[in-house]
Amino acid sequence: MRIFILGDLEGAAGVVDFHQQTYSDAKYYEQAKRLATLEVNALVEGLLEGGAQEVWFLDGHGPGGIDYELIHAEVQMIIGRPILAPWGLDESFDAFLLYGHHAMENTERGVLCHSWSSRTIANCWLNGEVIGEIGFNAAIAGSFGIPTVFISGDDTAIAETQRYVPNIVSVMTKKGISQTSALSLAPVKARELLQVGGKIAMKKIGEIEPFTIDPPYEFITEMREEKAVDTKAKRADVERLDSHRYKIAGDTLIEIAHRR
Ligand SMILES: [Zn+2]
């Protein structure tokens, strides 16, 4: 069994603050990365117990969300920037997992919720439906026929994923109180649950359907600043909708991911 994990930093237990923890200049950034790495290791341990033979981990957090020195020996890391979708993912993988994710922008109580960029993007829609990284990336996996079988993060990230994959295996690391506060598990408890969750996720492969969104695609982005749209709108493949929103269209999600 070949397993592909897309990881982020915002969903780890104990991580609740952009400025103190998740931005690369944050005072506790290194600690936040360690917290996430040890959670990933526990998840991977569970996956291996459940029969995984190969585990790839894509570090999806902008400036990096993993401490390479601490990562599990059996993990192959996809790191560095730029990393363009589909990141090496192809039909040969058996399952796609979302580790440490956050809900989309504007989610009530969503811990560190944002859509791709907390600093620049106000909202996104795919084919008329509001969408964040969870739905979009699960749909990319689905476009290769790969099911998304696992999510970890706060309760709102899990609820968002269940809209697309109702029977997904989940581990809730914290319950959102606001965008920057939560009732969090202790990191050691989160690791225990992640290890168990990894093993259960392996059993669910085959029971969970790939999540797909039918082409063609129209992706609309609303920027926080009008200036950012001025720049985008210079491109021939970008249609400006109004002061803050622009649209792109394409026949594949990979194309959308590259151009959006
Ligand atoms: Zn992130």
CSV table of C-alpha atoms in Angstrom, one decimal, residues 105-230:
chain,number,residue,atom,x,y,z
A,105,GLU,CA,-11.5,31.4,5.6
A,106,ASN,CA,-14.6,32.8,7.4
A,107,THR,CA,-15.3,29.6,9.3
A,108,GLU,CA,-16.9,30.3,12.7
A,109,ARG,CA,-14.6,29.2,15.5
A,110,GLY,CA,-12.2,27.8,12.9
A,111,VAL,CA,-8.8,27.7,14.5
A,112,LEU,CA,-6.3,29.5,12.2
A,113,CYS,CA,-8.9,29.2,9.4
A,114,HIS,CA,-7.8,30.6,6.1
A,115,SER,CA,-7.9,29.8,2.4
A,116,TRP,CA,-4.4,29.3,1.0
A,117,SER,CA,-3.1,32.7,2.3
A,118,SER,CA,-4.2,34.1,5.6
A,119,ARG,CA,-2.5,37.4,4.6
A,120,THR,CA,-3.9,38.0,1.1
A,121,ILE,CA,-7.0,35.9,0.3
A,122,ALA,CA,-10.5,36.7,1.6
A,123,ASN,CA,-12.4,33.9,0.0
A,124,CYS,CA,-12.5,31.3,-2.9
A,125,TRP,CA,-15.2,29.5,-4.9
A,126,LEU,CA,-15.0,26.5,-7.2
A,127,ASN,CA,-17.9,26.1,-9.6
A,128,GLY,CA,-20.0,28.4,-7.5
A,129,GLU,CA,-19.3,26.7,-4.1
A,130,VAL,CA,-17.2,28.3,-1.5
A,131,ILE,CA,-14.0,26.1,-1.1
A,132,GLY,CA,-10.8,25.9,0.9
A,133,GLU,CA,-7.7,23.8,0.8
A,134,ILE,CA,-9.4,20.7,2.3
A,135,GLY,CA,-12.1,20.3,-0.4
A,136,PHE,CA,-9.8,21.4,-3.3
A,137,ASN,CA,-7.0,19.0,-2.4
A,138,ALA,CA,-9.3,16.1,-1.7
A,139,ALA,CA,-10.8,16.7,-5.1
A,140,ILE,CA,-7.3,16.6,-6.7
A,141,ALA,CA,-6.7,13.2,-5.1
A,142,GLY,CA,-10.1,12.2,-6.3
A,143,SER,CA,-9.2,13.2,-9.9
A,144,PHE,CA,-6.6,10.4,-9.7
A,145,GLY,CA,-9.2,8.0,-8.3
A,146,ILE,CA,-7.6,8.2,-4.8
A,147,PRO,CA,-9.8,8.3,-1.7
A,148,THR,CA,-9.1,10.8,1.1
A,149,VAL,CA,-9.4,8.6,4.1
A,150,PHE,CA,-8.1,10.6,7.0
A,151,ILE,CA,-8.2,14.2,8.4
A,152,SER,CA,-6.7,15.6,11.6
A,153,GLY,CA,-7.1,19.1,12.9
A,154,ASP,CA,-9.6,21.1,14.9
A,155,ASP,CA,-13.3,20.3,15.0
A,156,THR,CA,-14.2,22.7,12.2
A,157,ALA,CA,-11.6,21.3,9.8
A,158,ILE,CA,-13.1,17.9,10.4
A,159,ALA,CA,-16.6,19.1,9.9
A,160,GLU,CA,-15.5,20.7,6.6
A,161,THR,CA,-14.0,17.5,5.4
A,162,GLN,CA,-17.0,15.4,6.3
A,163,ARG,CA,-19.0,17.5,3.8
A,164,TYR,CA,-17.0,15.9,1.1
A,165,VAL,CA,-16.2,12.5,2.7
A,166,PRO,CA,-18.9,11.7,5.2
A,167,ASN,CA,-17.2,8.5,6.5
A,168,ILE,CA,-13.7,9.8,6.8
A,169,VAL,CA,-11.5,8.7,9.7
A,170,SER,CA,-10.7,11.8,11.8
A,171,VAL,CA,-8.6,12.8,14.8
A,172,MET,CA,-9.7,16.1,16.5
A,173,THR,CA,-6.6,17.7,18.1
A,174,LYS,CA,-8.5,20.7,19.4
A,175,LYS,CA,-12.0,22.3,19.6
A,176,GLY,CA,-12.1,25.8,18.2
A,177,ILE,CA,-13.1,28.7,20.5
A,178,SER,CA,-12.1,31.4,18.0
A,179,GLN,CA,-9.7,31.8,15.1
A,180,THR,CA,-6.8,32.1,17.5
A,181,SER,CA,-8.0,30.1,20.6
A,182,ALA,CA,-9.0,26.5,21.2
A,183,LEU,CA,-9.6,23.8,23.8
A,184,SER,CA,-6.6,21.7,22.8
A,185,LEU,CA,-5.5,18.1,23.6
A,186,ALA,CA,-2.1,17.7,25.2
A,187,PRO,CA,0.4,16.9,22.4
A,188,VAL,CA,1.1,13.4,23.9
A,189,LYS,CA,-2.6,12.6,23.8
A,190,ALA,CA,-3.0,13.8,20.3
A,191,ARG,CA,-0.1,11.5,19.3
A,192,GLU,CA,-1.8,8.5,20.9
A,193,LEU,CA,-5.0,9.2,18.9
A,194,LEU,CA,-3.1,9.8,15.7
A,195,GLN,CA,-1.4,6.5,15.9
A,196,VAL,CA,-4.7,4.7,16.4
A,197,GLY,CA,-6.3,6.8,13.7
A,198,GLY,CA,-3.6,5.9,11.2
A,199,LYS,CA,-4.2,2.2,11.8
A,200,ILE,CA,-7.9,2.6,11.4
A,201,ALA,CA,-7.5,4.7,8.2
A,202,MET,CA,-5.6,1.8,6.6
A,203,LYS,CA,-8.5,-0.5,7.3
A,204,LYS,CA,-10.9,2.0,5.7
A,205,ILE,CA,-9.1,2.0,2.3
A,206,GLY,CA,-11.5,0.4,-0.1
A,207,GLU,CA,-14.6,1.5,1.9
A,208,ILE,CA,-14.2,5.2,1.2
A,209,GLU,CA,-15.0,6.6,-2.2
A,210,PRO,CA,-12.8,9.1,-3.9
A,211,PHE,CA,-14.2,12.7,-3.7
A,212,THR,CA,-14.6,14.2,-7.1
A,213,ILE,CA,-15.8,17.5,-8.6
A,214,ASP,CA,-16.8,17.3,-12.3
A,215,PRO,CA,-15.1,19.5,-14.9
A,216,PRO,CA,-15.0,22.1,-16.4
A,217,TYR,CA,-13.9,24.3,-13.6
A,218,GLU,CA,-14.3,28.0,-12.7
A,219,PHE,CA,-12.3,29.2,-9.8
A,220,ILE,CA,-13.0,32.6,-8.2
A,221,THR,CA,-10.6,34.3,-5.8
A,222,GLU,CA,-11.5,37.3,-3.7
A,223,MET,CA,-8.3,39.2,-2.6
A,224,ARG,CA,-8.1,41.4,0.5
A,225,GLU,CA,-6.4,44.1,-1.5
A,226,GLU,CA,-7.6,45.5,-4.8
A,227,LYS,CA,-4.0,46.1,-5.8
A,228,ALA,CA,-3.4,42.3,-5.8
A,229,VAL,CA,-6.2,41.9,-8.4
A,230,ASP,CA,-4.7,44.7,-10.6
